[in-house]
Coordinates of C-alpha atoms (C1' of nucleotides) in Angstrom, one line a residue:
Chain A
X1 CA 88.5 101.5 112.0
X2 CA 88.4 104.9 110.0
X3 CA 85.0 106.2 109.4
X4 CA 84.0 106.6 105.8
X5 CA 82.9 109.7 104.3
X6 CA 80.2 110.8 101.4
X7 CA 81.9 111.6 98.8
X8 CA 82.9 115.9 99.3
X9 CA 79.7 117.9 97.6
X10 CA 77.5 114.7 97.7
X11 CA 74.4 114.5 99.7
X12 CA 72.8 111.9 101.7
X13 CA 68.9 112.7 101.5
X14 CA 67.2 111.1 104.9
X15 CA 64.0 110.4 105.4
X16 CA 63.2 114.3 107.2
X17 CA 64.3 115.4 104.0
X18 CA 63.1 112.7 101.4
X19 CA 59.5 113.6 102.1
X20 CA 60.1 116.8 100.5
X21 CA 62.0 115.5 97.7
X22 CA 59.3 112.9 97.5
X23 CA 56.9 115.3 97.4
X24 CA 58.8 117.8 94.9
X25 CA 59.1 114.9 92.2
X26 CA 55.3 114.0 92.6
X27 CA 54.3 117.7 91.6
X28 CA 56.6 117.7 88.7
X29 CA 55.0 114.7 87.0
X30 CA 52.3 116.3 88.0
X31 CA 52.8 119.6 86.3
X32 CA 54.9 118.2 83.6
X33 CA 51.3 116.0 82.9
X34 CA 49.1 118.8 82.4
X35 CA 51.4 120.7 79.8
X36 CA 51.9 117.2 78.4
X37 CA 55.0 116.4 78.8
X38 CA 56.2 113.2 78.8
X39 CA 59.1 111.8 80.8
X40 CA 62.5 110.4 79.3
X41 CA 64.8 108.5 81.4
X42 CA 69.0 108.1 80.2
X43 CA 71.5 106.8 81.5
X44 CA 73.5 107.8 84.3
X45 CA 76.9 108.2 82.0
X46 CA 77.6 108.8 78.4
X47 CA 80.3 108.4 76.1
X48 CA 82.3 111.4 76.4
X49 CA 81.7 112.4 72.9
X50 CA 78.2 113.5 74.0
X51 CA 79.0 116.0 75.8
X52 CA 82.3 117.1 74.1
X53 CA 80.6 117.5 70.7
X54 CA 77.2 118.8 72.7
X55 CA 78.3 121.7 75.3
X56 CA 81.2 122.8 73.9
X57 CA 84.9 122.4 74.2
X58 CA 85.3 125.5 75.5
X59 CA 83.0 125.7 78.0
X60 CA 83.7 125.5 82.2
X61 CA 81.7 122.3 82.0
X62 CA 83.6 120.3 79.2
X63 CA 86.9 121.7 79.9
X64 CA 87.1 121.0 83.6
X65 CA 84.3 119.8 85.7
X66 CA 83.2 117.0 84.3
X67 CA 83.8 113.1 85.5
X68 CA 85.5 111.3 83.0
X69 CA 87.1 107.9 83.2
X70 CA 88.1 105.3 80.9
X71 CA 86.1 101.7 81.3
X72 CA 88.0 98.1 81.2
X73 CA 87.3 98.5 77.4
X74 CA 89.3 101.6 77.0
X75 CA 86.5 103.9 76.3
X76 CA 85.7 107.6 77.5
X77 CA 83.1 107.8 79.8
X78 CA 80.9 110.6 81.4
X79 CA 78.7 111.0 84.5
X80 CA 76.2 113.3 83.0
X81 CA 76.8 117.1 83.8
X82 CA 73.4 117.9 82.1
X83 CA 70.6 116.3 80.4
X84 CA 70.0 118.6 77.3
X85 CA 73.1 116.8 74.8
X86 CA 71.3 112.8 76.1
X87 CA 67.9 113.3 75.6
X88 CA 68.8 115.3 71.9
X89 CA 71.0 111.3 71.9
X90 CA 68.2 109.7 73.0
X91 CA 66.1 111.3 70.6
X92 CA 67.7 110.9 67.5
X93 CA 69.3 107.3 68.2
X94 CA 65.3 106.1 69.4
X95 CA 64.1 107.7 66.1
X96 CA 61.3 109.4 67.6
X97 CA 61.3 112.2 65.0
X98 CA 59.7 109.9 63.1
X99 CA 56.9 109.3 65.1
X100 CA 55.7 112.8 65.2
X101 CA 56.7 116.2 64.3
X102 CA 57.2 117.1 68.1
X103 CA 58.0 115.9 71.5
X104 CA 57.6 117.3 74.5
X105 CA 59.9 115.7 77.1
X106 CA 60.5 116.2 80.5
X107 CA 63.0 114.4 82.8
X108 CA 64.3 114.3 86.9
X109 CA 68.0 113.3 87.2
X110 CA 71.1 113.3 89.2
X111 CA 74.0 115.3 87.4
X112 CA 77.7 115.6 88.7
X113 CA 79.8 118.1 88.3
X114 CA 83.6 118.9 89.6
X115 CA 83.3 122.0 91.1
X116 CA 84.2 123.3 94.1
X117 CA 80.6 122.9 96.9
X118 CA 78.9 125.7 98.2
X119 CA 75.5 126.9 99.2
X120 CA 73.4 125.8 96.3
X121 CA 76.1 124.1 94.5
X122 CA 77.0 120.3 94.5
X123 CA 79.4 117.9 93.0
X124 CA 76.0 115.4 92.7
X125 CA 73.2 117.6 92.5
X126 CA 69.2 116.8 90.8
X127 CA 67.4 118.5 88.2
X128 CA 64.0 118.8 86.6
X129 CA 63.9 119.9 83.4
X130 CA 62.2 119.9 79.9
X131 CA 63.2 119.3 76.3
X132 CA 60.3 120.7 73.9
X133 CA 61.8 119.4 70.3
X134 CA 60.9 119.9 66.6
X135 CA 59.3 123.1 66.9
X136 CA 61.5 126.2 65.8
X137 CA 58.3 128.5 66.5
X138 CA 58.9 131.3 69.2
X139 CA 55.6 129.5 70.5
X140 CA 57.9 126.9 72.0
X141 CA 59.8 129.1 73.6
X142 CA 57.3 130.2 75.7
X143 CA 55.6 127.5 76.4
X144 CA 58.6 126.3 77.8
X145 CA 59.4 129.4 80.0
X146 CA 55.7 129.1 81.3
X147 CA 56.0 125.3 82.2
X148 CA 58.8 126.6 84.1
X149 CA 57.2 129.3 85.9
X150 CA 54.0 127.3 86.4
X151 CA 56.0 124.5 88.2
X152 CA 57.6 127.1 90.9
X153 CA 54.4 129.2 91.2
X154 CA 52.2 126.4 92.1
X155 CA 54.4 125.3 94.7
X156 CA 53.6 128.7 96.2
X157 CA 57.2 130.1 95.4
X158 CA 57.2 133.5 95.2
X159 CA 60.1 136.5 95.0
X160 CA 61.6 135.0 91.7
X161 CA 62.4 137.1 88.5
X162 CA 62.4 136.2 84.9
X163 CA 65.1 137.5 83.0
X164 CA 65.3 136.8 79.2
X165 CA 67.9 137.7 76.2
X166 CA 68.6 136.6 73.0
X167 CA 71.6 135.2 71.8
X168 CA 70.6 135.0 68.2
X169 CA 71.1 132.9 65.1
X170 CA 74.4 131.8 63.2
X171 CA 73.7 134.7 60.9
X172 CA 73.5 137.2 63.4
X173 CA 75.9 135.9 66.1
X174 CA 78.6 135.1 62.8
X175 CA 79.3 138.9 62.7
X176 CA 78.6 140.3 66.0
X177 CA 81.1 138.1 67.1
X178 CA 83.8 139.5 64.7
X179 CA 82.8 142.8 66.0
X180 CA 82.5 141.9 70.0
X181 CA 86.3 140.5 69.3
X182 CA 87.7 143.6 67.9
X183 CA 86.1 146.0 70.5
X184 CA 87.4 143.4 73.2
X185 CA 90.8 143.1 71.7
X186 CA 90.8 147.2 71.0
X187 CA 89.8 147.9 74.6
X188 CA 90.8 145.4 77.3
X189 CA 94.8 146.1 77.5
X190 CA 96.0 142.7 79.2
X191 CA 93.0 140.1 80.0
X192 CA 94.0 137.6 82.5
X193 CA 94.5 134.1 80.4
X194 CA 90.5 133.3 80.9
X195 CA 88.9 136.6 79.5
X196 CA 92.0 136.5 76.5
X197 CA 90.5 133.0 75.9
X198 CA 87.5 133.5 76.1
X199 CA 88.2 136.8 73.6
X200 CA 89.2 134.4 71.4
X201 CA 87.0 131.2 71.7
X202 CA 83.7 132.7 73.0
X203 CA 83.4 136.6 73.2
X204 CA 79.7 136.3 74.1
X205 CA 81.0 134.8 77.4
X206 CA 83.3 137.9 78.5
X207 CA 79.8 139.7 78.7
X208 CA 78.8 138.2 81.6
X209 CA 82.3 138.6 83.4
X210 CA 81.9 139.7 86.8
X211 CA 85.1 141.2 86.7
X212 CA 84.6 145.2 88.3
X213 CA 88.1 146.1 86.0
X214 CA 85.6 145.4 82.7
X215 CA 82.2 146.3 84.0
X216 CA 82.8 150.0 82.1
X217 CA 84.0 148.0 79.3
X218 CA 81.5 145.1 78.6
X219 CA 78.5 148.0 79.4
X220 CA 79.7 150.3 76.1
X221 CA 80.5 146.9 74.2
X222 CA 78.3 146.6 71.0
X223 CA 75.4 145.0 72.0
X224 CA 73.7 141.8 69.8
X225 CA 70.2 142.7 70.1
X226 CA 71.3 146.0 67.8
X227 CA 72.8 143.6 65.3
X228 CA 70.2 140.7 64.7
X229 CA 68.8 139.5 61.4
X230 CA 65.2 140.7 60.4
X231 CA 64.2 136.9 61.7
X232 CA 66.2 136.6 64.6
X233 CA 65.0 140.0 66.0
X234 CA 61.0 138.7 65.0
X235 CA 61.3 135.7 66.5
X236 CA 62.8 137.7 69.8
X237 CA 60.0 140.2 69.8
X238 CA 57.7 137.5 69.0
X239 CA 58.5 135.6 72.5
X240 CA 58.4 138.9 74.4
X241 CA 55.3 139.9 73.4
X242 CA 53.6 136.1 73.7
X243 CA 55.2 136.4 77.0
X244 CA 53.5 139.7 78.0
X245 CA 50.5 138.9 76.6
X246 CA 50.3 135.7 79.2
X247 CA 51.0 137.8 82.1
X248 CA 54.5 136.9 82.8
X249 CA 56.6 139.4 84.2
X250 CA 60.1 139.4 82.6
X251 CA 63.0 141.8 82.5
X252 CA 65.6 142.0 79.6
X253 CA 69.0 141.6 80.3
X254 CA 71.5 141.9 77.6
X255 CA 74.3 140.5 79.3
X256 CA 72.4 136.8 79.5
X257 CA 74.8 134.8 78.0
X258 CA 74.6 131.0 79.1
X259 CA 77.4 129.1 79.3
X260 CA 76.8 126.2 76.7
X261 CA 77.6 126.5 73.0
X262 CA 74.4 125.3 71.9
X263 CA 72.0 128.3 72.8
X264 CA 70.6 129.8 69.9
X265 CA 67.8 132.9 70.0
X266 CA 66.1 132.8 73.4
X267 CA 67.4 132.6 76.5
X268 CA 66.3 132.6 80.1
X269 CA 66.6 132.4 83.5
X270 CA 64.8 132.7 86.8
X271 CA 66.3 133.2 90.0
X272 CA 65.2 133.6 93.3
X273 CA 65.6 136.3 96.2
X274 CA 65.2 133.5 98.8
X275 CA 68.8 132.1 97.7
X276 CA 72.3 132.9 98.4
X277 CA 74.9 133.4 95.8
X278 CA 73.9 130.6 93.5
X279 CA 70.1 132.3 93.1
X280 CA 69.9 131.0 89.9
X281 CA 66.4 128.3 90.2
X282 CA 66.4 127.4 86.2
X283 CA 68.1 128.3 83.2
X284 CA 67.6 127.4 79.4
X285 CA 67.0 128.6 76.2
X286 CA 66.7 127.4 72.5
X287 CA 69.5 125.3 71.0
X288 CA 68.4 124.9 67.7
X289 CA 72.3 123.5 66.8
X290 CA 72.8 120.9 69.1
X291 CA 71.5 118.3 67.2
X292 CA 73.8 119.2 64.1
X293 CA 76.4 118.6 66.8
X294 CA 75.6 115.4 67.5
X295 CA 74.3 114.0 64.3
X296 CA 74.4 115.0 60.9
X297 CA 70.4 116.3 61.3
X298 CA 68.6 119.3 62.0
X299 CA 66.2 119.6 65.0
X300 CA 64.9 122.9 66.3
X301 CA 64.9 123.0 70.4
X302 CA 64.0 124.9 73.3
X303 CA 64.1 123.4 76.9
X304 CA 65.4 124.2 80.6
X305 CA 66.9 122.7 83.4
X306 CA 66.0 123.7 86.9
X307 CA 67.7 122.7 89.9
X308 CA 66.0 120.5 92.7
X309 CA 68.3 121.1 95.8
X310 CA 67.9 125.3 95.1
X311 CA 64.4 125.0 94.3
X312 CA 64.2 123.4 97.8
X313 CA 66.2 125.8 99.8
X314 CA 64.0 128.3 98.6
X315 CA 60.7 126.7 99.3
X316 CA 62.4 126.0 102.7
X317 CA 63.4 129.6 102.6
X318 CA 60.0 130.5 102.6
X319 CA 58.1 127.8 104.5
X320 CA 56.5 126.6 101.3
X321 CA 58.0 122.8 101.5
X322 CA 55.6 120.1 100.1
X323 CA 55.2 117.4 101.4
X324 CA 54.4 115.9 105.2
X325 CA 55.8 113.0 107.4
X326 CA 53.4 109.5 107.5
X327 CA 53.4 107.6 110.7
X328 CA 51.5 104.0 110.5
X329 CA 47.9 103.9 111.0
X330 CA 48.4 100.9 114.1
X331 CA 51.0 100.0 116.2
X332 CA 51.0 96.0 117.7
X333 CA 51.8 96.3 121.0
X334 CA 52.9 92.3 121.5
X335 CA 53.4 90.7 125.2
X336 CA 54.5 87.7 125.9
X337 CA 56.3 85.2 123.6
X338 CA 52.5 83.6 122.0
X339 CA 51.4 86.9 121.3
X340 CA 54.9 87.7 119.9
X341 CA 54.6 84.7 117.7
X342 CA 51.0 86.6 116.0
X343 CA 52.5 89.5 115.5
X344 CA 53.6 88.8 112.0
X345 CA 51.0 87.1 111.3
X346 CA 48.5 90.3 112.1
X347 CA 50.8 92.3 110.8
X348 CA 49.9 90.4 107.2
X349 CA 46.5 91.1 107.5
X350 CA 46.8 94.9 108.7
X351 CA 48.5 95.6 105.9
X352 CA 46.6 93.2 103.3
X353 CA 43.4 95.6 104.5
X354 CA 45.8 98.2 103.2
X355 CA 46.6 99.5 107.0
X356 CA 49.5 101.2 107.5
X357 CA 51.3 98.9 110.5
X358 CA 54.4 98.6 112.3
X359 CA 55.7 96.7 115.5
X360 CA 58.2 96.3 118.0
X361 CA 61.0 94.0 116.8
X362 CA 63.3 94.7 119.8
X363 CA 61.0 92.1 122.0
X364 CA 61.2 95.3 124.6
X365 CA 58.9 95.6 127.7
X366 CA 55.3 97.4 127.1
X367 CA 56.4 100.3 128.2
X368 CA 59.3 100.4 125.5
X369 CA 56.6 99.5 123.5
X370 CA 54.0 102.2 124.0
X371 CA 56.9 104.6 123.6
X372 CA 58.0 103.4 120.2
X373 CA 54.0 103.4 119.8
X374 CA 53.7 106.8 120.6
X375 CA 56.8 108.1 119.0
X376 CA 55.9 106.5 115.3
X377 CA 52.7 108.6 115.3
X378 CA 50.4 105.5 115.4
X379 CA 46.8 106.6 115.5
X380 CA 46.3 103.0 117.6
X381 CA 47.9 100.9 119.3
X382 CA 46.9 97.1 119.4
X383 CA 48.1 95.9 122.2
X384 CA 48.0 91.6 122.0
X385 CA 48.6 89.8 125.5
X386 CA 47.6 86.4 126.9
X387 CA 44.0 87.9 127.8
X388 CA 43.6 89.4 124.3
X389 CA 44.5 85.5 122.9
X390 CA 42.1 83.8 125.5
X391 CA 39.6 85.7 124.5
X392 CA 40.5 85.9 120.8
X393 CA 40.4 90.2 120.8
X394 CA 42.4 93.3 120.6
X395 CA 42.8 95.7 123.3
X396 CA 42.9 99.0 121.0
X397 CA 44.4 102.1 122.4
X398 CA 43.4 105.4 120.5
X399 CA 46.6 106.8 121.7
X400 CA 45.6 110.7 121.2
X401 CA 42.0 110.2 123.2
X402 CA 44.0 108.1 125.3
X403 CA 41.0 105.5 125.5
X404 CA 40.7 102.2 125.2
X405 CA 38.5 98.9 124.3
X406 CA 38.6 95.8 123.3
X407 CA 38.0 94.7 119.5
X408 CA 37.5 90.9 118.3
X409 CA 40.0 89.8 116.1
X410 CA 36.7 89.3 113.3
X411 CA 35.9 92.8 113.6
X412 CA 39.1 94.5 113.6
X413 CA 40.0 95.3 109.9
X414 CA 36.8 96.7 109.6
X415 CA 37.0 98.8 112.6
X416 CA 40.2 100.3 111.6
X417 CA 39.0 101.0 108.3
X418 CA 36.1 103.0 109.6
X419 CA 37.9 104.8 111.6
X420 CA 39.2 106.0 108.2
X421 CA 43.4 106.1 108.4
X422 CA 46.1 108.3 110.5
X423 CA 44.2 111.5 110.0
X424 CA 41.1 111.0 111.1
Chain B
rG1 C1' 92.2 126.4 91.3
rU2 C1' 92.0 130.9 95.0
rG3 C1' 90.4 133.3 99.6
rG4 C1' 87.6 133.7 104.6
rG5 C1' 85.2 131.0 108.7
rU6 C1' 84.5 126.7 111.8
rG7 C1' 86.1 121.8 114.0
rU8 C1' 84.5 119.6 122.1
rA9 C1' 78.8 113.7 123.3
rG10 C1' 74.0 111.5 118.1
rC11 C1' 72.4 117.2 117.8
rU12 C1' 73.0 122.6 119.6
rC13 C1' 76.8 124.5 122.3
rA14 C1' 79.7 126.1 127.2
rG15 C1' 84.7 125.5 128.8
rC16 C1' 87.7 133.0 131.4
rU17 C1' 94.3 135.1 130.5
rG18 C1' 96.9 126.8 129.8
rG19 C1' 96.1 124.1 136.0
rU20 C1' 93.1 117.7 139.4
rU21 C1' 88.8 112.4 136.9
rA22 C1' 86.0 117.6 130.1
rG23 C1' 80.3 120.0 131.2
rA24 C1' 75.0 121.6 130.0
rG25 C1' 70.4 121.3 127.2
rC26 C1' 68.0 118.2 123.8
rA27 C1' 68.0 113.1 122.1
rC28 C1' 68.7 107.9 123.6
rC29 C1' 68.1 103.8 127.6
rA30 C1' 66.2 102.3 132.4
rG31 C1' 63.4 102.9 137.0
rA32 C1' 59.4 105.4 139.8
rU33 C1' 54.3 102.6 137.1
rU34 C1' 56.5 93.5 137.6
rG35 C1' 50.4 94.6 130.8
rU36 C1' 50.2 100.9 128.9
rG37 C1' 53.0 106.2 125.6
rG38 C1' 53.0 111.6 125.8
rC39 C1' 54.0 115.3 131.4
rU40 C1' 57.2 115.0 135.9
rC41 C1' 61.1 113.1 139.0
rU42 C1' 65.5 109.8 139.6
rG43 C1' 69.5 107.3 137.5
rG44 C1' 72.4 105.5 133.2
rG45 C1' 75.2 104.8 128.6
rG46 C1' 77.9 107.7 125.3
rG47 C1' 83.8 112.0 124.0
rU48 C1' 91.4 109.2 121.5
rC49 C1' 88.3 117.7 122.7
rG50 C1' 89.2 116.6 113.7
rU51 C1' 94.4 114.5 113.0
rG52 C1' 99.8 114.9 113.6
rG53 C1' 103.8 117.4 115.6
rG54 C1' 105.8 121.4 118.8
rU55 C1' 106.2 124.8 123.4
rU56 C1' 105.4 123.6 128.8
rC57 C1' 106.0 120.7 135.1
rA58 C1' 101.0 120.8 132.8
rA59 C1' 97.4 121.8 126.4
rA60 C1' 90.4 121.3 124.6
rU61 C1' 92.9 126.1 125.7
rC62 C1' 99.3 128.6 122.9
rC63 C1' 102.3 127.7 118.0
rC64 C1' 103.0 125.0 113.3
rA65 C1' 101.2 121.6 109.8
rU66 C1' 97.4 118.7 107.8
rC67 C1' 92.5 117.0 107.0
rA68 C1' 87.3 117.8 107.0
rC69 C1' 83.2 120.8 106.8
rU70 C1' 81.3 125.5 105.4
rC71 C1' 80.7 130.4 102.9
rA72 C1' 82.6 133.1 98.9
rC73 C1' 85.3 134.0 94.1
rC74 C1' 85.2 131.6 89.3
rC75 C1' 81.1 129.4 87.1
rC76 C1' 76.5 127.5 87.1
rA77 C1' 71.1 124.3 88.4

RNA sequence: GUGGGUGUAGCUCAGCUGGUUAGAGCACCAGAUUGUGGCUCUGGGGGUCGUGGGUUCAAAUCCCAUCACUCACCCCA
């Protein structure tokens, strides 16, 4: 029989590697905790129209990667390819506007995408991230792009860079946009179909064109941060200067542009050096329009997503992963059918007394046993035999000291528990 | 969607210009030690050489196709 595959650009996580991940969503609650964030959990898929109306037609995400079927009841469906456009769902359909001005959410998810898998990019891939709604106050934005910074740098990461733009307001982006089109239009003779579309449908996007042919081009364009409103340009210079102020280093770059309709003023993103060509850890920004998209409400936003299988590489990268292996505290070492027939028994008990404990279900000889013993990183084995019954004890082996004695069965809970775990 | 690279044991790989039954290290299992792990020694199991076709007396090796994985472009986390 053929053998069947994962899926292409899925991941199976196994247990060398879910001790990290483990680890990695412990610190995040963690983090997210101390800023006071609070965690929000949607559903896997959406109706289409979530993410349609959300990201943006135009954009790579809506218009090509995303996994869309129709359900039994003829209805559009969506694996979620981000997490911004459901919790600003979740938010307004829960009404929690109306429990207070603000909310600070946070979330950990699996998003899928259909692209094409490299290093740092899969069709299933996890993010952290944070939603930090009903405030339209540059304040926001920073405390967002320090919860962001605090979560990598107290993992230890280091070699990252901030880089932040602004793409502005409606007001400002309304007629730099004319203006980015006509200098576009005037000076790119033939665009390939994707530059003369995005020309049309999102100038702000050719910006970021890695294209060498428009490099000269996009670094002469007219640039947005020369043509913002008196408010968007204070609101700018009000983050930057916040941002100094609190010691994060950050460098401007002009040609930020994200990818999703929805950013409005601030945007940012850190990348890492440790990373290959996907060296992007986080990006986000404030989308003060998505809600309007969705609803027929205001709500003033500013969150970021950061992605858990880069932010891993990297720590790997750099020898900073969290988290460590566990290994039971005991072993039962079980010979002969009676003692066999205790062993689940015990086993009850150990564990009861909150002992870590593990056996051999194989019914293997001792020395199999004392292997498997060795090789789960058992601090003791307790080896049960037809002396051990007779004489109602435990033979316990400390299997680093390589001693041994023997331990009644009324005192050996409390024996283990002195001896105070695995890593004692 | 487009390029490049790679497919031999569970893992990492060797296998020269095609030539008997395809190898090593690690891992796994067993024995040396009939109730004692880690070290050592001995032995063992495990492979349709990604798949299909072609060339040839003969293909893991050469050719074609295909699939998978991977890196990169695009884009993004």
């Amino acid at each position: 029989m053929k053998q069947l595959k994962k899926i292409k650009g899925t991941q199976d996580i196994l247990p060398e590697k879910s001790i990290h991940w483990q680890a990695l969503e412990k610190h995040v609650h963690t983090r997210m905790a101390l800023f006071n964030f609070k965690e929000i959990r949607t559903p896997v898929f959406e109706m289409t129209e979530v993410f349609a109306r959300g990201i943006g037609q135009f954009t790579d995400i809506v218009s090509k990667e995303m996994y869309t079927f129709t359900d039994r009841a003829q209805k559009s469906l969506t694996l979620k390819p981000e997490m911004t456009a459901p919790v600003m769902r979740a938010y307004m359909e829960n009404t929690l506007y109306a429990k207070a001005q603000t909310h600070k959410l946070y979330y950990i998810a699996p998003l899928f995408r259909q692209e094409n898998p490299q290093a740092g990019r899969l069709r299933q891939f996890h993010q952290f991230g944070a939603e930090f709604i009903g405030s339209a106050a540059p304040e926001a934005d920073v405390e967002t792009i320090l919860l962001a910074l605090d979560i990598f740098q107290s993992l230890g990461l280091t070699d990252m860079q901030l880089r932040i733009n602004t793409v502005g307001d409606p007001p400002s982006r309304a007629p730099y946009k004319k203006l980015l089109q006509d200098y576009f239009r005037q000076h790119i003779s033939d665009p390939d179909p994707t530059v003369a579309a995005r020309i049309e449908n999102n100038p702000l996007r050719v910006l970021d064109s890695k294209d060498p042919a428009l490099q000269e081009i996009i670094s002469r364009a007219p640039r947005l941060v020369d043509h913002l409103t008196p408010d968007a340009a204070a609101h700018y210079a009000s983050v930057k200067e916040q941002l100094s102020r609190a010691g994060a280093p950050f460098t401007e770059d002009p040609l930020l542009v994200r990818g999703l309709d929805y950013y409005t003023h601030t945007v940012f993103e850190i990348t890492s050096d440790a990373l290959g060509a996907q060296n992007a850890l986080c990006g986000g920004g404030r989308y003060d329009l998505l809600a309007r998209e969705l609803s027929d409400k205001d709500f003033p936003a500013v969150g970021f997503a950061a992605g858990m299988e880069r932010l891993l590489m990297a720590l790997e990268a750099q020898n900073k992963l969290p988290g460590r292996e566990t290994a039971p505290d005991v072993f039962m070492v079980c010979l002969g059918d009676a003692a066999r027939a205790e062993m689940a028994t015990w086993l009850r008990r150990l564990r009861d007394a909150g002992i870590p404990a593990d056996a051999d279900f194989l019914k293997r000889s001792p020395k199999a046993q004392f292997r498997e013993a060795n090789r789960s990183g058992a601090h003791f084995s307790l080896i049960l035999g037809e002396d051990e019954l007779a004489r109602r004890c435990f033979s316990v082996k400390d299997m680093r000291a390589s001693t041994q004695q023997e331990i009644a069965f009324d005192d050996i809970i409390s024996y283990l528990q002195a001896r105070g775990g695995n890593h004692s």
